[in-house]
mmCIF file with all atom_site columns, C-alpha atoms in Angstrom:
data_model
loop_
_atom_site.group_PDB
_atom_site.id
_atom_site.type_symbol
_atom_site.label_atom_id
_atom_site.label_alt_id
_atom_site.label_comp_id
_atom_site.label_asym_id
_atom_site.label_entity_id
_atom_site.label_seq_id
_atom_site.pdbx_PDB_ins_code
_atom_site.Cartn_x
_atom_site.Cartn_y
_atom_site.Cartn_z
_atom_site.occupancy
_atom_site.B_iso_or_equiv
_atom_site.pdbx_formal_charge
_atom_site.auth_seq_id
_atom_site.auth_comp_id
_atom_site.auth_asym_id
_atom_site.auth_atom_id
_atom_site.pdbx_PDB_model_num
ATOM 1   C CA . MET F 1 1   ? 16.890  28.166 45.546  1.00 0.00 ? 117 MET F CA 1
ATOM 2   C CA . SER F 1 2   ? 17.472  25.385 43.031  1.00 0.00 ? 118 SER F CA 1
ATOM 3   C CA . ASP F 1 3   ? 20.475  24.924 40.754  1.00 0.00 ? 119 ASP F CA 1
ATOM 4   C CA . ASP F 1 4   ? 19.183  25.130 37.159  1.00 0.00 ? 120 ASP F CA 1
ATOM 5   C CA . ARG F 1 5   ? 22.410  26.057 35.439  1.00 0.00 ? 121 ARG F CA 1
ATOM 6   C CA . GLY F 1 6   ? 22.918  24.379 32.057  1.00 0.00 ? 122 GLY F CA 1
ATOM 7   C CA . SER F 1 7   ? 19.466  22.847 31.713  1.00 0.00 ? 123 SER F CA 1
ATOM 8   C CA . ALA F 1 8   ? 18.185  25.365 29.112  1.00 0.00 ? 124 ALA F CA 1
ATOM 9   C CA . ALA F 1 9   ? 20.637  24.099 26.487  1.00 0.00 ? 125 ALA F CA 1
ATOM 10  C CA . LEU F 1 10  ? 19.638  20.496 27.134  1.00 0.00 ? 126 LEU F CA 1
ATOM 11  C CA . GLU F 1 11  ? 15.946  21.361 26.912  1.00 0.00 ? 127 GLU F CA 1
ATOM 12  C CA . PHE F 1 12  ? 16.504  23.291 23.671  1.00 0.00 ? 128 PHE F CA 1
ATOM 13  C CA . ILE F 1 13  ? 18.348  20.353 22.096  1.00 0.00 ? 129 ILE F CA 1
ATOM 14  C CA . THR F 1 14  ? 15.704  17.847 23.221  1.00 0.00 ? 130 THR F CA 1
ATOM 15  C CA . VAL F 1 15  ? 12.777  19.912 21.942  1.00 0.00 ? 131 VAL F CA 1
ATOM 16  C CA . GLY F 1 16  ? 14.679  20.700 18.732  1.00 0.00 ? 132 GLY F CA 1
ATOM 17  C CA . VAL F 1 17  ? 15.288  17.022 17.979  1.00 0.00 ? 133 VAL F CA 1
ATOM 18  C CA . ILE F 1 18  ? 11.701  16.083 18.817  1.00 0.00 ? 134 ILE F CA 1
ATOM 19  C CA . LEU F 1 19  ? 10.439  18.701 16.360  1.00 0.00 ? 135 LEU F CA 1
ATOM 20  C CA . LEU F 1 20  ? 13.133  18.260 13.713  1.00 0.00 ? 136 LEU F CA 1
ATOM 21  C CA . VAL F 1 21  ? 12.866  14.495 13.117  1.00 0.00 ? 137 VAL F CA 1
ATOM 22  C CA . PRO F 1 22  ? 9.164   14.516 12.072  1.00 0.00 ? 138 PRO F CA 1
ATOM 23  C CA . LEU F 1 23  ? 9.756   17.622 9.967   1.00 0.00 ? 139 LEU F CA 1
ATOM 24  C CA . VAL F 1 24  ? 12.609  15.963 8.049   1.00 0.00 ? 140 VAL F CA 1
ATOM 25  C CA . TYR F 1 25  ? 10.492  12.814 7.557   1.00 0.00 ? 141 TYR F CA 1
ATOM 26  C CA . LEU F 1 26  ? 7.623   14.926 6.225   1.00 0.00 ? 142 LEU F CA 1
ATOM 27  C CA . ILE F 1 27  ? 9.914   16.688 3.759   1.00 0.00 ? 143 ILE F CA 1
ATOM 28  C CA . VAL F 1 28  ? 11.346  13.377 2.492   1.00 0.00 ? 144 VAL F CA 1
ATOM 29  C CA . ALA F 1 29  ? 7.875   11.790 2.173   1.00 0.00 ? 145 ALA F CA 1
ATOM 30  C CA . LEU F 1 30  ? 6.410   14.788 0.341   1.00 0.00 ? 146 LEU F CA 1
ATOM 31  C CA . GLY F 1 31  ? 9.413   14.851 -1.995  1.00 0.00 ? 147 GLY F CA 1
ATOM 32  C CA . SER F 1 32  ? 8.870   11.197 -2.870  1.00 0.00 ? 148 SER F CA 1
ATOM 33  C CA . ILE F 1 33  ? 5.147   11.748 -3.460  1.00 0.00 ? 149 ILE F CA 1
ATOM 34  C CA . GLN F 1 34  ? 5.884   14.767 -5.663  1.00 0.00 ? 150 GLN F CA 1
ATOM 35  C CA . GLU F 1 35  ? 8.450   12.810 -7.690  1.00 0.00 ? 151 GLU F CA 1
ATOM 36  C CA . HIS F 1 36  ? 6.004   9.969  -8.369  1.00 0.00 ? 152 HIS F CA 1
ATOM 37  C CA . THR F 1 37  ? 3.198   12.418 -9.192  1.00 0.00 ? 153 THR F CA 1
ATOM 38  C CA . LEU F 1 38  ? 5.360   14.234 -11.725 1.00 0.00 ? 154 LEU F CA 1
ATOM 39  C CA . GLY F 1 39  ? 6.460   10.895 -13.189 1.00 0.00 ? 155 GLY F CA 1
ATOM 40  C CA . ALA F 1 40  ? 2.893   9.652  -13.611 1.00 0.00 ? 156 ALA F CA 1
ATOM 41  C CA . GLU F 1 41  ? 1.829   12.922 -15.237 1.00 0.00 ? 157 GLU F CA 1
ATOM 42  C CA . ALA F 1 42  ? 4.844   12.911 -17.586 1.00 0.00 ? 158 ALA F CA 1
ATOM 43  C CA . ALA F 1 43  ? 4.288   9.277  -18.539 1.00 0.00 ? 159 ALA F CA 1
ATOM 44  C CA . ALA F 1 44  ? 0.609   9.883  -19.338 1.00 0.00 ? 160 ALA F CA 1
ATOM 45  C CA . ARG F 1 45  ? 1.319   13.038 -21.336 1.00 0.00 ? 161 ARG F CA 1
ATOM 46  C CA . HIS F 1 46  ? 4.184   11.594 -23.373 1.00 0.00 ? 162 HIS F CA 1
ATOM 47  C CA . LEU F 1 47  ? 2.419   8.282  -23.972 1.00 0.00 ? 163 LEU F CA 1
ATOM 48  C CA . ALA F 1 48  ? -0.679  10.090 -25.277 1.00 0.00 ? 164 ALA F CA 1
ATOM 49  C CA . ARG F 1 49  ? 1.493   12.128 -27.633 1.00 0.00 ? 165 ARG F CA 1
ATOM 50  C CA . VAL F 1 50  ? 3.346   9.044  -28.876 1.00 0.00 ? 166 VAL F CA 1
ATOM 51  C CA . ILE F 1 51  ? 0.099   7.189  -29.560 1.00 0.00 ? 167 ILE F CA 1
ATOM 52  C CA . ALA F 1 52  ? -1.465  10.139 -31.374 1.00 0.00 ? 168 ALA F CA 1
ATOM 53  C CA . SER F 1 53  ? 1.595   10.830 -33.520 1.00 0.00 ? 169 SER F CA 1
ATOM 54  C CA . ALA F 1 54  ? 2.491   7.210  -34.385 1.00 0.00 ? 170 ALA F CA 1
ATOM 55  C CA . PRO F 1 55  ? 1.699   6.017  -37.919 1.00 0.00 ? 171 PRO F CA 1
ATOM 56  C CA . ASP F 1 56  ? 0.012   2.769  -36.759 1.00 0.00 ? 172 ASP F CA 1
ATOM 57  C CA . ALA F 1 57  ? -0.936  0.707  -33.705 1.00 0.00 ? 173 ALA F CA 1
ATOM 58  C CA . GLU F 1 58  ? 2.200   -1.492 -33.674 1.00 0.00 ? 174 GLU F CA 1
ATOM 59  C CA . THR F 1 59  ? 4.515   1.521  -33.765 1.00 0.00 ? 175 THR F CA 1
ATOM 60  C CA . ALA F 1 60  ? 2.449   3.229  -31.054 1.00 0.00 ? 176 ALA F CA 1
ATOM 61  C CA . ALA F 1 61  ? 2.737   0.166  -28.803 1.00 0.00 ? 177 ALA F CA 1
ATOM 62  C CA . ALA F 1 62  ? 6.489   -0.226 -29.350 1.00 0.00 ? 178 ALA F CA 1
ATOM 63  C CA . HIS F 1 63  ? 7.276   3.454  -28.827 1.00 0.00 ? 179 HIS F CA 1
ATOM 64  C CA . GLY F 1 64  ? 4.843   3.661  -25.921 1.00 0.00 ? 180 GLY F CA 1
ATOM 65  C CA . ASP F 1 65  ? 6.607   0.876  -24.017 1.00 0.00 ? 181 ASP F CA 1
ATOM 66  C CA . ARG F 1 66  ? 9.945   2.641  -24.445 1.00 0.00 ? 182 ARG F CA 1
ATOM 67  C CA . VAL F 1 67  ? 8.503   5.968  -23.319 1.00 0.00 ? 183 VAL F CA 1
ATOM 68  C CA . VAL F 1 68  ? 7.017   4.465  -20.148 1.00 0.00 ? 184 VAL F CA 1
ATOM 69  C CA . GLU F 1 69  ? 10.282  2.650  -19.339 1.00 0.00 ? 185 GLU F CA 1
ATOM 70  C CA . ASN F 1 70  ? 12.316  5.829  -19.828 1.00 0.00 ? 186 ASN F CA 1
ATOM 71  C CA . ILE F 1 71  ? 9.978   7.929  -17.688 1.00 0.00 ? 187 ILE F CA 1
ATOM 72  C CA . ALA F 1 72  ? 9.994   5.281  -14.942 1.00 0.00 ? 188 ALA F CA 1
ATOM 73  C CA . ASP F 1 73  ? 13.803  5.233  -14.948 1.00 0.00 ? 189 ASP F CA 1
ATOM 74  C CA . GLN F 1 74  ? 14.047  9.013  -14.974 1.00 0.00 ? 190 GLN F CA 1
ATOM 75  C CA . TYR F 1 75  ? 11.676  9.501  -12.032 1.00 0.00 ? 191 TYR F CA 1
ATOM 76  C CA . GLY F 1 76  ? 12.794  6.487  -9.998  1.00 0.00 ? 192 GLY F CA 1
ATOM 77  C CA . ILE F 1 77  ? 9.504   4.610  -10.286 1.00 0.00 ? 193 ILE F CA 1
ATOM 78  C CA . GLU F 1 78  ? 9.463   0.817  -10.368 1.00 0.00 ? 194 GLU F CA 1
ATOM 79  C CA . ARG F 1 79  ? 8.235   -0.196 -13.825 1.00 0.00 ? 195 ARG F CA 1
ATOM 80  C CA . GLY F 1 80  ? 6.128   -3.014 -12.395 1.00 0.00 ? 196 GLY F CA 1
ATOM 81  C CA . SER F 1 81  ? 4.207   -0.613 -10.169 1.00 0.00 ? 197 SER F CA 1
ATOM 82  C CA . LEU F 1 82  ? 2.906   1.481  -13.092 1.00 0.00 ? 198 LEU F CA 1
ATOM 83  C CA . GLU F 1 83  ? -0.603  0.686  -14.294 1.00 0.00 ? 199 GLU F CA 1
ATOM 84  C CA . VAL F 1 84  ? -1.276  2.106  -17.767 1.00 0.00 ? 200 VAL F CA 1
ATOM 85  C CA . SER F 1 85  ? -4.781  2.379  -19.216 1.00 0.00 ? 201 SER F CA 1
ATOM 86  C CA . VAL F 1 86  ? -5.609  3.643  -22.719 1.00 0.00 ? 202 VAL F CA 1
ATOM 87  C CA . THR F 1 87  ? -9.201  4.391  -23.750 1.00 0.00 ? 203 THR F CA 1
ATOM 88  C CA . CYS F 1 88  ? -10.735 6.078  -26.774 1.00 0.00 ? 204 CYS F CA 1
ATOM 89  C CA . ALA F 1 89  ? -13.790 8.274  -27.212 1.00 0.00 ? 205 ALA F CA 1
ATOM 90  C CA . PRO F 1 90  ? -15.946 7.633  -29.106 1.00 0.00 ? 206 PRO F CA 1
ATOM 91  C CA . ARG F 1 91  ? -15.567 3.943  -28.484 1.00 0.00 ? 207 ARG F CA 1
ATOM 92  C CA . ALA F 1 92  ? -14.199 2.139  -31.499 1.00 0.00 ? 208 ALA F CA 1
ATOM 93  C CA . ALA F 1 93  ? -13.417 -1.474 -32.311 1.00 0.00 ? 209 ALA F CA 1
ATOM 94  C CA . GLU F 1 94  ? -9.741  -0.550 -32.166 1.00 0.00 ? 210 GLU F CA 1
ATOM 95  C CA . CYS F 1 95  ? -8.091  1.888  -29.858 1.00 0.00 ? 211 CYS F CA 1
ATOM 96  C CA . PRO F 1 96  ? -6.501  4.160  -30.995 1.00 0.00 ? 212 PRO F CA 1
ATOM 97  C CA . ALA F 1 97  ? -8.666  4.971  -33.972 1.00 0.00 ? 213 ALA F CA 1
ATOM 98  C CA . PRO F 1 98  ? -8.575  7.824  -36.509 1.00 0.00 ? 214 PRO F CA 1
ATOM 99  C CA . GLY F 1 99  ? -10.277 10.968 -35.171 1.00 0.00 ? 215 GLY F CA 1
ATOM 100 C CA . ALA F 1 100 ? -10.642 9.601  -31.636 1.00 0.00 ? 216 ALA F CA 1
ATOM 101 C CA . LEU F 1 101 ? -9.720  11.234 -28.364 1.00 0.00 ? 217 LEU F CA 1
ATOM 102 C CA . VAL F 1 102 ? -7.146  9.016  -26.655 1.00 0.00 ? 218 VAL F CA 1
ATOM 103 C CA . THR F 1 103 ? -7.199  9.152  -22.863 1.00 0.00 ? 219 THR F CA 1
ATOM 104 C CA . VAL F 1 104 ? -4.128  7.727  -21.141 1.00 0.00 ? 220 VAL F CA 1
ATOM 105 C CA . THR F 1 105 ? -4.198  7.076  -17.399 1.00 0.00 ? 221 THR F CA 1
ATOM 106 C CA . VAL F 1 106 ? -1.023  6.131  -15.518 1.00 0.00 ? 222 VAL F CA 1
ATOM 107 C CA . ALA F 1 107 ? -1.421  5.099  -11.883 1.00 0.00 ? 223 ALA F CA 1
ATOM 108 C CA . THR F 1 108 ? 1.099   4.020  -9.268  1.00 0.00 ? 224 THR F CA 1
ATOM 109 C CA . ARG F 1 109 ? 1.514   3.847  -5.500  1.00 0.00 ? 225 ARG F CA 1
ATOM 110 C CA . VAL F 1 110 ? 4.177   5.760  -3.580  1.00 0.00 ? 226 VAL F CA 1
ATOM 111 C CA . PRO F 1 111 ? 5.776   3.761  -0.770  1.00 0.00 ? 227 PRO F CA 1
ATOM 112 C CA . LEU F 1 112 ? 6.435   5.932  2.255   1.00 0.00 ? 228 LEU F CA 1
ATOM 113 C CA . PRO F 1 113 ? 10.059  6.005  3.433   1.00 0.00 ? 229 PRO F CA 1
ATOM 114 C CA . LEU F 1 114 ? 11.136  3.859  6.396   1.00 0.00 ? 230 LEU F CA 1
ATOM 115 C CA . VAL F 1 115 ? 7.922   1.808  6.458   1.00 0.00 ? 231 VAL F CA 1
ATOM 116 C CA . PRO F 1 116 ? 8.854   -1.868 6.866   1.00 0.00 ? 232 PRO F CA 1
ATOM 117 C CA . SER F 1 117 ? 7.456   -4.525 4.558   1.00 0.00 ? 233 SER F CA 1
ATOM 118 C CA . VAL F 1 118 ? 6.295   -6.621 7.499   1.00 0.00 ? 234 VAL F CA 1
ATOM 119 C CA . MET F 1 119 ? 2.686   -7.872 7.307   1.00 0.00 ? 235 MET F CA 1
ATOM 120 C CA . GLY F 1 120 ? 1.945   -5.658 4.301   1.00 0.00 ? 236 GLY F CA 1
ATOM 121 C CA . LEU F 1 121 ? 2.570   -2.381 6.098   1.00 0.00 ? 237 LEU F CA 1
ATOM 122 C CA . ASP F 1 122 ? 4.423   -0.983 3.090   1.00 0.00 ? 238 ASP F CA 1
ATOM 123 C CA . VAL F 1 123 ? 1.369   -1.528 0.872   1.00 0.00 ? 239 VAL F CA 1
ATOM 124 C CA . ALA F 1 124 ? -1.085  -0.200 3.453   1.00 0.00 ? 240 ALA F CA 1
ATOM 125 C CA . ALA F 1 125 ? 1.033   2.921  4.025   1.00 0.00 ? 241 ALA F CA 1
ATOM 126 C CA . SER F 1 126 ? 1.488   3.762  0.350   1.00 0.00 ? 242 SER F CA 1
ATOM 127 C CA . ILE F 1 127 ? -0.097  6.746  -1.368  1.00 0.00 ? 243 ILE F CA 1
ATOM 128 C CA . PRO F 1 128 ? -1.895  6.289  -4.735  1.00 0.00 ? 244 PRO F CA 1
ATOM 129 C CA . VAL F 1 129 ? -1.071  8.826  -7.451  1.00 0.00 ? 245 VAL F CA 1
ATOM 130 C CA . GLU F 1 130 ? -2.433  9.110  -10.964 1.00 0.00 ? 246 GLU F CA 1
ATOM 131 C CA . GLY F 1 131 ? -1.691  11.035 -14.132 1.00 0.00 ? 247 GLY F CA 1
ATOM 132 C CA . VAL F 1 132 ? -4.194  11.546 -16.957 1.00 0.00 ? 248 VAL F CA 1
ATOM 133 C CA . ALA F 1 133 ? -3.652  12.986 -20.430 1.00 0.00 ? 249 ALA F CA 1
ATOM 134 C CA . VAL F 1 134 ? -5.944  13.364 -23.441 1.00 0.00 ? 250 VAL F CA 1
ATOM 135 C CA . GLN F 1 135 ? -4.752  13.706 -27.025 1.00 0.00 ? 251 GLN F CA 1
ATOM 136 C CA . LYS F 1 136 ? -6.686  14.035 -30.304 1.00 0.00 ? 252 LYS F CA 1
ATOM 137 C CA . VAL F 1 137 ? -5.719  11.500 -32.968 1.00 0.00 ? 253 VAL F CA 1
ATOM 138 C CA . SER F 1 138 ? -5.608  12.710 -36.562 1.00 0.00 ? 254 SER F CA 1
ATOM 139 C CA . ARG F 1 139 ? -8.440  11.651 -38.865 1.00 0.00 ? 255 ARG F CA 1
ATOM 140 C CA . LEU F 1 140 ? -5.768  10.354 -41.220 1.00 0.00 ? 256 LEU F CA 1
ATOM 141 C CA . TRP F 1 141 ? -4.102  8.206  -38.525 1.00 0.00 ? 257 TRP F CA 1
ATOM 142 C CA . GLY F 1 142 ? -3.122  4.772  -39.805 1.00 0.00 ? 258 GLY F CA 1
ATOM 143 C CA . ALA F 1 143 ? -3.687  5.662  -43.448 1.00 0.00 ? 259 ALA F CA 1
ATOM 144 C CA . SER F 1 144 ? -0.853  4.493  -45.646 1.00 0.00 ? 260 SER F CA 1
#
């Protein structure tokens, strides 16, 4: 007959910690990915609206920069990590152009928590996210 008194509590605590730590890490990582995804989508949507509703290209560029900076601050995204692309369909000499469809793509990478920046591990272990929005520009856009 062996003396096993008290070992069930120790086993429960050990197994609980082994299961709880990865679960908490997963929740934190998924929360960070969701935050960056929502930020990229919001930046693309608002930037497309600003471009389509601006009276001219200079105003669109000035307001667009402010919108992207505000969205990055609000969602905790580093401004330098955002890649913004604006294209028009049909292709015109200038983008945006009157009557065009403006497509705004905002891409970034989500660094995973607790990954060290040694030997580029933080870049290799980052998740790419992207937000895309399309907005129709008025045919009278840019007309004074």
